[in-house]
Coordinates of C-alpha atoms in Angstrom, one line a residue:
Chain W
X1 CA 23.2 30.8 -35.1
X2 CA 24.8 32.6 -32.4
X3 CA 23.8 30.1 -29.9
X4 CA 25.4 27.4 -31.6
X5 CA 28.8 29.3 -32.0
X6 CA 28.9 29.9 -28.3
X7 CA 28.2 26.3 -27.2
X8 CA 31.0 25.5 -29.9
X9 CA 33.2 27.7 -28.6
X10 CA 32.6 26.3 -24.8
X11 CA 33.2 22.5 -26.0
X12 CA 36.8 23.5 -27.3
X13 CA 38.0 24.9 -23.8
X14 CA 39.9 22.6 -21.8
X15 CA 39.1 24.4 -18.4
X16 CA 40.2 22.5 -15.4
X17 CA 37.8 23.5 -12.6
X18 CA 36.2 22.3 -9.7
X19 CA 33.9 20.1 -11.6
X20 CA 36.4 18.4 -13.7
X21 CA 38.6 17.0 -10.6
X22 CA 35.7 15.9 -9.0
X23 CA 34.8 13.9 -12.2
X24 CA 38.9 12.3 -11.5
X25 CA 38.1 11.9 -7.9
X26 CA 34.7 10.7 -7.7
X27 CA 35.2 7.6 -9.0
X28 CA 38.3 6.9 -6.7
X29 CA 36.1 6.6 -3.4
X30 CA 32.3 8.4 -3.7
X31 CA 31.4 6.3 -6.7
X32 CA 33.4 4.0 -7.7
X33 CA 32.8 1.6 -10.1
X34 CA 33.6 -1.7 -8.6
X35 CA 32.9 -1.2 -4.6
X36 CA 29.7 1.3 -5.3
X37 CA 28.6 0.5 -8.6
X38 CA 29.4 -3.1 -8.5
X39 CA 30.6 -3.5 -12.0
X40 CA 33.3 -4.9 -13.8
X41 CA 33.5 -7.5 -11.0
X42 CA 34.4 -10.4 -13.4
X43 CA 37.7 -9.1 -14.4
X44 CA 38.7 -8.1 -11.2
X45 CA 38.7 -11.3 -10.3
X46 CA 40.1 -12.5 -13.5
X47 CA 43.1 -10.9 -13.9
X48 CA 44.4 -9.9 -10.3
X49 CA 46.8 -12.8 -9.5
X50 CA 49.9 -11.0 -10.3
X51 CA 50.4 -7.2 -10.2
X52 CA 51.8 -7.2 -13.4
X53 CA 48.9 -8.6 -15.3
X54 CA 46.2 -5.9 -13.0
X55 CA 48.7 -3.2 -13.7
X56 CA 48.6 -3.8 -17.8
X57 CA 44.7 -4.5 -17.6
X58 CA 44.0 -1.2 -15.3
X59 CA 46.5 0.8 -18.3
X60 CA 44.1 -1.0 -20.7
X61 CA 40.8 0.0 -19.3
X62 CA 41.8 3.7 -18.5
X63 CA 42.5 4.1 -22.3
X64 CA 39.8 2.3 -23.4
X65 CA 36.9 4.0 -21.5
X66 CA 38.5 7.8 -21.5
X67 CA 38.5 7.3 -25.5
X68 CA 35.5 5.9 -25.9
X69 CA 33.7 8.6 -23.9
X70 CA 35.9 11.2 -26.1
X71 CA 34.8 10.0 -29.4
X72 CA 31.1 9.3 -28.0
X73 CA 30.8 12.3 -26.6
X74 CA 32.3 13.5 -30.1
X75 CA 29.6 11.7 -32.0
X76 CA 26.6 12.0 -29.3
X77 CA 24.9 14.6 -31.4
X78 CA 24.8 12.7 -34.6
X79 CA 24.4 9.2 -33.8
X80 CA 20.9 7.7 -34.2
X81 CA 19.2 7.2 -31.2
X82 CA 18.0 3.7 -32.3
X83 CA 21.5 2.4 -33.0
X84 CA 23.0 4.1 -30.3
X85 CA 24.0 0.9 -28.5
X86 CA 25.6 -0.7 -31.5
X87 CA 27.3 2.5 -32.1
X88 CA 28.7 2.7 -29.0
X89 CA 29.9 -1.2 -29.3
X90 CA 31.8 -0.2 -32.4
X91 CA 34.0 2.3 -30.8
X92 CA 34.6 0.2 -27.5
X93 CA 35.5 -2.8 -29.9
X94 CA 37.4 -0.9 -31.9
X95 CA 39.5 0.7 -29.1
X96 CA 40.3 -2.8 -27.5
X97 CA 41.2 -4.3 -30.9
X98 CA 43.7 -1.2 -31.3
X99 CA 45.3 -2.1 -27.2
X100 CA 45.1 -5.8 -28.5
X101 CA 47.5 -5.2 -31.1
X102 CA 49.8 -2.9 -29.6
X103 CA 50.1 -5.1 -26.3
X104 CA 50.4 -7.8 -28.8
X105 CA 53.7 -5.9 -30.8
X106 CA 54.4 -4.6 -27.3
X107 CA 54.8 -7.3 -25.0
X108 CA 53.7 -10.5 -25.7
X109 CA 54.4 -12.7 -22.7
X110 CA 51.8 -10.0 -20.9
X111 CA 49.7 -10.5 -23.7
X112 CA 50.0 -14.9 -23.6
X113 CA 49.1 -14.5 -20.1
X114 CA 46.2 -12.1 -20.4
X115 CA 45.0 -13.7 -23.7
X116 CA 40.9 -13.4 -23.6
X117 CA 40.7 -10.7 -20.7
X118 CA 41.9 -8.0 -22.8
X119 CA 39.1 -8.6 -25.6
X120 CA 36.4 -8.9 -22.7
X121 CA 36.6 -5.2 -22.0
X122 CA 34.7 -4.9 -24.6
X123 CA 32.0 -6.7 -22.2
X124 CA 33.1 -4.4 -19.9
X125 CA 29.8 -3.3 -17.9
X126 CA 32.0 -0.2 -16.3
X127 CA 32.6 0.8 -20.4
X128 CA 28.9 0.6 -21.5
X129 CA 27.7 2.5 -18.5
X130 CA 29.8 5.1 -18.4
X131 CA 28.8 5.9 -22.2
X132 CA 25.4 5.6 -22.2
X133 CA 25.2 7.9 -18.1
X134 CA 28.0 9.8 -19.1
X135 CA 29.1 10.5 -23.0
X136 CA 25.9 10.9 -24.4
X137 CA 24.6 13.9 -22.6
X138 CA 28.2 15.2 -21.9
X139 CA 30.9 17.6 -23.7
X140 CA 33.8 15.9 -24.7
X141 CA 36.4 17.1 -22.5
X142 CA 34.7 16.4 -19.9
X143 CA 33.9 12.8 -21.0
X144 CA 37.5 12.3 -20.8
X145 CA 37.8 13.3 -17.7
X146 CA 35.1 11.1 -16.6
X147 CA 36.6 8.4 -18.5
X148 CA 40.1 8.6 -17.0
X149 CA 38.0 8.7 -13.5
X150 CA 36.3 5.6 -13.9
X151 CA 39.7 4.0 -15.3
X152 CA 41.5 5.0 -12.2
X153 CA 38.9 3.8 -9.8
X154 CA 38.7 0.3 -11.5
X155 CA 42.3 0.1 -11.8
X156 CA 42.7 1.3 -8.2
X157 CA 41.0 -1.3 -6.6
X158 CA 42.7 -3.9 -9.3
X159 CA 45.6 -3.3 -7.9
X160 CA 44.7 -3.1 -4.3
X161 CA 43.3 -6.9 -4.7
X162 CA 46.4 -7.8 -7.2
X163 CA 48.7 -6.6 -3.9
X164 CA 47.5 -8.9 -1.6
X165 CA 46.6 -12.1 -4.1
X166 CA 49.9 -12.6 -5.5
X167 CA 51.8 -11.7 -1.9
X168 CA 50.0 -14.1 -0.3
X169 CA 49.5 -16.6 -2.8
X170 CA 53.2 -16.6 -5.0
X171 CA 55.0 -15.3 -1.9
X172 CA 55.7 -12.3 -4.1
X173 CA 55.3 -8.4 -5.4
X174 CA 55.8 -7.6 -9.4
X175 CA 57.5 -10.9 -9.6
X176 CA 60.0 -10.3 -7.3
X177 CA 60.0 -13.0 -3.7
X178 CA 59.3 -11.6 -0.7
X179 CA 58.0 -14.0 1.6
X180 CA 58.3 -17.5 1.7
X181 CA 61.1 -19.6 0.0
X182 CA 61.9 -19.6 -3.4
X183 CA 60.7 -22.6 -5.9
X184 CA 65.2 -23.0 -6.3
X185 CA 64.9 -23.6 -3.1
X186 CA 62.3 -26.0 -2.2
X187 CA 63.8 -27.8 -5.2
X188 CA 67.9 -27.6 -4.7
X189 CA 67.9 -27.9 -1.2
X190 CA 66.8 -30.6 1.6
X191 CA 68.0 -29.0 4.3
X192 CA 65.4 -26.9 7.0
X193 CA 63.3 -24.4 6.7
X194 CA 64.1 -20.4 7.4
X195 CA 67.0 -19.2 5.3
X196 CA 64.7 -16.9 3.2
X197 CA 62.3 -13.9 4.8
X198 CA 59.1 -15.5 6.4
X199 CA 61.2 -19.3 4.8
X200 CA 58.3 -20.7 6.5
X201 CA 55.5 -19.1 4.8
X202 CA 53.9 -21.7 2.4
X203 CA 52.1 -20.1 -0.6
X204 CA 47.9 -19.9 0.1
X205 CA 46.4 -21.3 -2.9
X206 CA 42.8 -19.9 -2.1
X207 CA 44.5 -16.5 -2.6
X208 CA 45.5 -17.8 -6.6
X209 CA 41.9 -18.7 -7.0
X210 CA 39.4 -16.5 -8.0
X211 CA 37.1 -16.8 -4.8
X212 CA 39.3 -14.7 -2.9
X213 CA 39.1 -11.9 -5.0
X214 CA 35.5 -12.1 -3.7
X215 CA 36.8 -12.1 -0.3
X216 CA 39.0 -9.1 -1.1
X217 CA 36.3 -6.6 -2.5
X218 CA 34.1 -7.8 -0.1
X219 CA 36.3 -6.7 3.0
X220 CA 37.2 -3.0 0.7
X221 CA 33.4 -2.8 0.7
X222 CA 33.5 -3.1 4.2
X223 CA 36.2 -1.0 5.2
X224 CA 35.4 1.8 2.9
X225 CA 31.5 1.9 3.9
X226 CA 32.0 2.0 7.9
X227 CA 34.9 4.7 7.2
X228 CA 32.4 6.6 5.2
X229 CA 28.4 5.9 6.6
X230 CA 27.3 8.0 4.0
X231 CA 28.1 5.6 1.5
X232 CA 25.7 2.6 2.8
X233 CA 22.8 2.2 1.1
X234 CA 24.1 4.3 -2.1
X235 CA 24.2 2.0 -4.2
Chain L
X1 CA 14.2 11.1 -35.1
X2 CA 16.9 10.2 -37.7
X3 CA 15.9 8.8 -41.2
X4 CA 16.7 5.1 -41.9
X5 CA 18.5 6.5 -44.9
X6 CA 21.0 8.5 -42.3
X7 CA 21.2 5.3 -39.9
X8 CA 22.3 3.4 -42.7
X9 CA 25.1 5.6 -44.0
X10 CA 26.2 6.6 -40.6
X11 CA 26.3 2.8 -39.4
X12 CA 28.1 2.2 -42.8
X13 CA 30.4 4.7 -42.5
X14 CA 31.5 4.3 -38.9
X15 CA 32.1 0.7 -39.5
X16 CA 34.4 1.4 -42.8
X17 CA 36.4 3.7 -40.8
X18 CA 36.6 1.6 -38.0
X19 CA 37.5 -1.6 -40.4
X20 CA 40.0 0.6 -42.4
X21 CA 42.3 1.7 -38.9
X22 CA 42.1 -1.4 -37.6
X23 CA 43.4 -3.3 -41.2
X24 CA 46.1 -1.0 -41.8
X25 CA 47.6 -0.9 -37.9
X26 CA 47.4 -5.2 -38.1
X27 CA 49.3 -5.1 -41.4
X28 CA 52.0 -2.7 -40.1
X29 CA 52.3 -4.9 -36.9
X30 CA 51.8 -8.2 -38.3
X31 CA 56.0 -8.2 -38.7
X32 CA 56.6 -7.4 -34.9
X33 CA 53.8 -10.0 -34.0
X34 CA 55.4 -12.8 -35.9
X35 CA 58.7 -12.3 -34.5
X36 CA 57.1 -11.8 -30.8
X37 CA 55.5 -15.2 -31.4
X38 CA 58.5 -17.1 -32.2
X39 CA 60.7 -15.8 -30.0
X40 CA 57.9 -17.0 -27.2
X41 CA 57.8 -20.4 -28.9
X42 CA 61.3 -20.8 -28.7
X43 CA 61.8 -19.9 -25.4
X44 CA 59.3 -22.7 -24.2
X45 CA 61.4 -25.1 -26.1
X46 CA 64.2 -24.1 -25.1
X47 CA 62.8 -24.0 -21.3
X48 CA 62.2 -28.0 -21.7
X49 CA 66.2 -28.6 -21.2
X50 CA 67.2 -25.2 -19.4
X51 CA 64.4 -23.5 -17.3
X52 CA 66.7 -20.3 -17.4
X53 CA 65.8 -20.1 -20.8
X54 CA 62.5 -18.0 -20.0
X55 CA 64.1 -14.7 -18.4
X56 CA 67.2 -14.8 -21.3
X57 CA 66.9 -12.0 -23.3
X58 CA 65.3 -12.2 -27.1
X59 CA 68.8 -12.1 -28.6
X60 CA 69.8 -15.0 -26.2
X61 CA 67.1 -17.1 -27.1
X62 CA 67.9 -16.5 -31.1
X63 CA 71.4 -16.8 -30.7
X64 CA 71.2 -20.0 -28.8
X65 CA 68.7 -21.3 -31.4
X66 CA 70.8 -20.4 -34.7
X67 CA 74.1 -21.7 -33.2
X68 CA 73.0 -24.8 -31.0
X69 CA 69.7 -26.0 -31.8
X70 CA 69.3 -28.3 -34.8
X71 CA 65.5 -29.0 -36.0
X72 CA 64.1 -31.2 -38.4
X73 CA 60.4 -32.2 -40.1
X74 CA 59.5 -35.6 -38.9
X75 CA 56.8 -37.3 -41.1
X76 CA 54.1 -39.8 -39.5
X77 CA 56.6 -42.4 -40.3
X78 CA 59.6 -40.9 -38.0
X79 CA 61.0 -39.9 -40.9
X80 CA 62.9 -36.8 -41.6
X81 CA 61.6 -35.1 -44.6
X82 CA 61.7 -31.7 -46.4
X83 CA 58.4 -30.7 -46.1
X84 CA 56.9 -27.4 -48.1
X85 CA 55.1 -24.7 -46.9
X86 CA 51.9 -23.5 -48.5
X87 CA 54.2 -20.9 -50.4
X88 CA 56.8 -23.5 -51.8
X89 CA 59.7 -22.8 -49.3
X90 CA 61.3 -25.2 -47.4
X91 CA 59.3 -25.6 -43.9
X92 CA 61.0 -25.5 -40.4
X93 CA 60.1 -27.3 -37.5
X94 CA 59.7 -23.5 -35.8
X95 CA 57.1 -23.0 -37.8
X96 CA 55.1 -26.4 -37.4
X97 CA 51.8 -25.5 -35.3
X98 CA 51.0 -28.7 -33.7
X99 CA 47.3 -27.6 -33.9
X100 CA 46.8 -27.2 -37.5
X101 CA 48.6 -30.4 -37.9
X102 CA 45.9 -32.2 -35.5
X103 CA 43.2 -31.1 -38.0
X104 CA 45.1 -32.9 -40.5
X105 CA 44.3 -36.9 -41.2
X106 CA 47.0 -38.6 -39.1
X107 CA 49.7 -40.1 -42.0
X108 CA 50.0 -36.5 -43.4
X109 CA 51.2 -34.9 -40.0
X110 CA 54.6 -33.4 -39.5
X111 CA 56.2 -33.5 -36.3
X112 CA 59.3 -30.9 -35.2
X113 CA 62.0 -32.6 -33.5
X114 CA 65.0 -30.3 -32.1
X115 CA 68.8 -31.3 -30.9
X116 CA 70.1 -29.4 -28.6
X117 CA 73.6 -29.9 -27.7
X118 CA 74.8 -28.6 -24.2
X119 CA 76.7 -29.6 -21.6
X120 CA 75.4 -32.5 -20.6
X121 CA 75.5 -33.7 -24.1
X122 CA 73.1 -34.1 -27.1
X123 CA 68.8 -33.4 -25.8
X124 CA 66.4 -35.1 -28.1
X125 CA 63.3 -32.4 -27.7
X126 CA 59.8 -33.2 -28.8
X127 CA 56.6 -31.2 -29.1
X128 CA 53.8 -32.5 -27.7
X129 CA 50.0 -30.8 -27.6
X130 CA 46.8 -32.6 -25.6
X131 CA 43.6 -31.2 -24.3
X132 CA 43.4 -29.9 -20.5
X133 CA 40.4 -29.2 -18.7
X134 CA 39.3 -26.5 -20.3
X135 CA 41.4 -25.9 -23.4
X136 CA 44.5 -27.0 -25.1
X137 CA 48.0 -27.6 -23.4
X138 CA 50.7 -28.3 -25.2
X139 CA 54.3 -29.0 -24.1
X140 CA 58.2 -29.5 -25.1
X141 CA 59.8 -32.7 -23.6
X142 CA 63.2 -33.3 -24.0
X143 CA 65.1 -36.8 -24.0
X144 CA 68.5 -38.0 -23.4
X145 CA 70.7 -40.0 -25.7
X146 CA 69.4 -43.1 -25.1
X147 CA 65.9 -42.0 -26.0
X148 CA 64.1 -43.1 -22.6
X149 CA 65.5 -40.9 -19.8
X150 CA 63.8 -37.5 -19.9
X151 CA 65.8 -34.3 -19.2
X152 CA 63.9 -32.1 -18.5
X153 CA 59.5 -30.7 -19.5
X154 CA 57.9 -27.3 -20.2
X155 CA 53.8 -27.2 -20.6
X156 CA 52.1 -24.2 -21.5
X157 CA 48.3 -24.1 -21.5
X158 CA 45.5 -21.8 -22.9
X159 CA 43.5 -21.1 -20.0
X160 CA 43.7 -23.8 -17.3
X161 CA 42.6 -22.9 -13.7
X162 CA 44.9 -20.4 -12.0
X163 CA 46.4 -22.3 -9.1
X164 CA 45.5 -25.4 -10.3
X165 CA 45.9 -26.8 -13.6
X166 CA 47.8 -23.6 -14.3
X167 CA 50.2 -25.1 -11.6
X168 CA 51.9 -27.4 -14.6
X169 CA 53.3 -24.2 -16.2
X170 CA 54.2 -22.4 -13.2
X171 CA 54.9 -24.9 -11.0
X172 CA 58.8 -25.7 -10.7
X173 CA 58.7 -28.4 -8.6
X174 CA 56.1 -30.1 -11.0
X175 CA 58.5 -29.9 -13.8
X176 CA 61.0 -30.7 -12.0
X177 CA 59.8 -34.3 -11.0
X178 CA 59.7 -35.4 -14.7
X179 CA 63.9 -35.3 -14.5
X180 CA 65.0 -38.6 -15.0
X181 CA 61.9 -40.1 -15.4
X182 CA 62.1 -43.1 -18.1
X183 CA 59.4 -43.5 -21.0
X184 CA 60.8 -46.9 -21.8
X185 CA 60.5 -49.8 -19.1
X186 CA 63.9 -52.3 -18.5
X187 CA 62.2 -54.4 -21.7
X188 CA 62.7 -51.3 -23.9
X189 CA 58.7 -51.0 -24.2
X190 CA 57.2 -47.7 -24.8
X191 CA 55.4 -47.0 -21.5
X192 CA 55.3 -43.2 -21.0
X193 CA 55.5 -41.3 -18.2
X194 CA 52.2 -40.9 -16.1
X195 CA 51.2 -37.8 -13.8
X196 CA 49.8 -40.1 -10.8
X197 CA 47.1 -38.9 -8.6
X198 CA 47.3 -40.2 -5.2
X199 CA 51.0 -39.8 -5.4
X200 CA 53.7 -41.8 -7.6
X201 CA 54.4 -45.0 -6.3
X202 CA 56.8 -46.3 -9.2
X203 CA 59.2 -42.9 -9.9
X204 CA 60.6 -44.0 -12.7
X205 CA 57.7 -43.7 -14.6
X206 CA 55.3 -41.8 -12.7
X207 CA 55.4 -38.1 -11.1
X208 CA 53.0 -36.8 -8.4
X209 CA 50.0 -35.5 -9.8
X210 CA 48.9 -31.9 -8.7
X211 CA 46.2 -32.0 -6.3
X212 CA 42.3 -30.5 -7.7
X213 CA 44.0 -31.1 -10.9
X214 CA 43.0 -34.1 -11.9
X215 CA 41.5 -33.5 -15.4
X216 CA 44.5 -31.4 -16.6
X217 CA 46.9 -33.7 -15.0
X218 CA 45.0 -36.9 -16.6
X219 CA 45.3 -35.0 -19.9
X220 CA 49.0 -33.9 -19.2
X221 CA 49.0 -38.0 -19.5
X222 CA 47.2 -38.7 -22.5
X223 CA 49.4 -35.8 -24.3
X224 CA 52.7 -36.9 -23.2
X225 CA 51.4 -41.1 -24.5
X226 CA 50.1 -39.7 -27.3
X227 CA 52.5 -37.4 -28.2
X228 CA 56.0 -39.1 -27.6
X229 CA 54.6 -42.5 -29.3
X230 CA 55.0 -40.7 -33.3
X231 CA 58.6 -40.0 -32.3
X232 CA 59.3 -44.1 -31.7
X233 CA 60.0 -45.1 -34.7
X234 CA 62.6 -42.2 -35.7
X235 CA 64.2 -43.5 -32.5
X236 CA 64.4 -46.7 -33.5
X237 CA 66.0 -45.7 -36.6
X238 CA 68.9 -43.8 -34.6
X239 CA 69.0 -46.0 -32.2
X240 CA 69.4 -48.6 -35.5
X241 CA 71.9 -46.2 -37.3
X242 CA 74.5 -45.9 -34.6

């Protein structure tokens, strides 16, 4: 009896220690979940053509997987062990279904352009994984943590590959032009080239396609793994 | 080990609870969704005569609607009609979803048609909805008075190719070279407009086709034949009246 009222009372501190901001920063370089893990690859390359739409999706996924590893980590004690899995699909479906609707009353433009993305977290690989390593053998504040981590590091490198696809393929930043002319202009005027920054700059298409998202983790893979040997092979 | 007994009522639980949240948060937001939707639908009609129309503000877009937009139900005749919704009330061509009305055998279709009077005089705007490469588009193309020279397009698409068949919603340019196209030749024969690939060699009735498009431009075709050809004969009847 006592036992159980001490571990009861340790799963309703909310200490922040050493271990919990490694579980926030872990995730960010050491192990994380797209350039280490290699998961949730498909919507990175899905929904990083504008900033915008990686910026909602990485919001998405951070809230998604730190509450599903809270109420997991909540439940971990009395869900069946054979049912786990379908257990766990019930809460992630049930928390994309809730962002659904919200983006949905929130924003609906975003939520046109996003459309099936937003109900493929649930397919999320980064979600699953982190339950079943994580949740289920975890307290719950520190499931949370871990959650928020993994969110962070997804939407981290989102938006690293969101920053360079729609610069170099729309010729601009959160909608906004930076380089290249502007559609107005191709359209309204015949006259030469150069009155905008970089007017000369014509759009890459390969950058709007999903290959060069590819192209994009590939070279953060790179960068990150001979800036940090001890990474190679950790995977 | 857990009993099959405590599966059971834990699975059945979980899933009441879940079903129970998730019912009452879509009722309470269904209101907001509904407005969000056809604010969004209006804009892309809109968008067809004034591509402005898609940064105005939500009051803009309803304001410019209840003051200078009229609509009407079209029947498969090109007729206008009062048509009823499945409550009894009086249906408006805002409301008409072209898909539903696909599903339907073709003589009990409604079309919406809109008048938009601005500047340049009255627009004659049509809906239009076709199949891309690999879902639906759908599009608002809006006519001049004389019922041939087109003033203006806007396409919207489910999930066409990003930088690609995507290009005929967010491409400008590709809108733009619809402007003063004619869907009726010098005889006054219904001919369409035609996304060309290869490039347009006739521009009054063709526009360039977007390159490794092909399939969505092809169907951007079909939709706009297909799709303009119900509105004929409530043309004619104008055209007839005046």
């Amino acid at each position: 009896m006592a036992d159980t009222a001490q571990v009861k009372a340790k799963e309703g501190t909310f200490a922040f220690g050493k271990k919990e901001k490694q579980l926030l920063s872990d995730p960010l370089n050491d192990n994380n979940p797209i350039t280490i893990q290699v998961l949730g690859i498909c919507s990175a390359l899905a929904v990083t053509t504008l900033l915008e739409k990686a910026l909602v999706m990485a919001i998405a996924v951070i809230f998604v997987i730190a509450f599903a590893n809270l109420f997991t980590s909540l439940l971990r004690k009395s869900i069946p062990k054979e049912v786990r899995m379908i257990v766990q699909l019930i809460i992630i479906a049930f928390l994309v279904t809730v962002v659904e609707l919200t983006l949905k009353a929130a924003n609906y433009p975003i939520f046109k352009e996003l459309s099936v993305f937003i109900g493929l977290i649930i397919t999320n690989c980064i979600v699953m994984g982190r339950l079943e390593a994580f949740a289920m053998a975890n307290r719950p504040w520190r499931s949370f943590l871990d959650g928020i981590g993994n969110g962070l590091g997804y939407g981290f490198i989102l938006l690293i590959i969101a920053f360079f696809r729609e610069l170099f393929g729309k010729g601009s930043l959160l909608g906004f032009k930076i380089i290249g002319a502007t559609p107005e202009y191709i359209i309204n005027t015949t006259a030469g080239w150069g009155q905008t920054f970089f007017g000369w700059y014509a759009n890459n298409n390969l950058m709007v396609l999903p290959a060069s998202a590819m192209f994009i983790v590939g070279v953060i893979i790179w960068i990150q793994r001979s800036k940090y040997p001890r990474l190679v092979d950790a995977s | 080990m857990h009993s099959t007994q405590y599966t059971t009522v834990f699975i059945l639980a979980l899933t009441s609870i879940v079903a129970l949240v998730l019912a009452g948060m879509f009722t309470v937001l269904k209101p907001i969704h509904d407005a969000n939707e056809a604010i969004y639908n209006k804009k892309e009609i809109l968008a067809a005569v004034d591509p402005a129309a898609e940064n105005m503000s939500d009051d803009e877009v309803a304001k410019i609607f209840s003051t200078k937009v009229k609509q009407y139900v079209l029947n498969a005749k090109g007729e206008v009609v009062d048509a009823k919704t499945a409550n009894g009330l009086l249906l408006k061509a805002e409301e008409i979803k072209m898909d539903k009305e696909r599903k339907k055998p073709e003589e009990e279709r409604v079309y919406p048609l809109y008048i938009y009077e601005n500047a340049d005089g009255a627009n004659y705007i049509v809906s239009v909805y076709g199949k891309g490469l690999w879902d639906a588009i759908w599009g608002s193309v809006a006519l001049k008075s004389d019922f041939s020279t087109v003033a203006g397009v806007a396409f919207g698409h489910k999930g066409e190719t990003p930088g690609l068949g995507a290009e005929i919603k967010d491409n400008a340019a590709f809108k733009k070279s619809f402007i003063g196209t004619k869907i009726l030749n010098a005889e006054g024969e219904f001919v369409s407009v035609e996304v060309k690939k290869g490039g347009a060699k006739d521009r009054v009735h063709q526009v360039d086709a977007i390159s490794a498009a092909t399939v969505t431009c092809d169907g951007v075709t079909d939709m706009l034949k297909e799709g303009i050809s119900v509105y004929l004969p409530y043309f004619e009847s104008l055209k007839k009246g005046k």
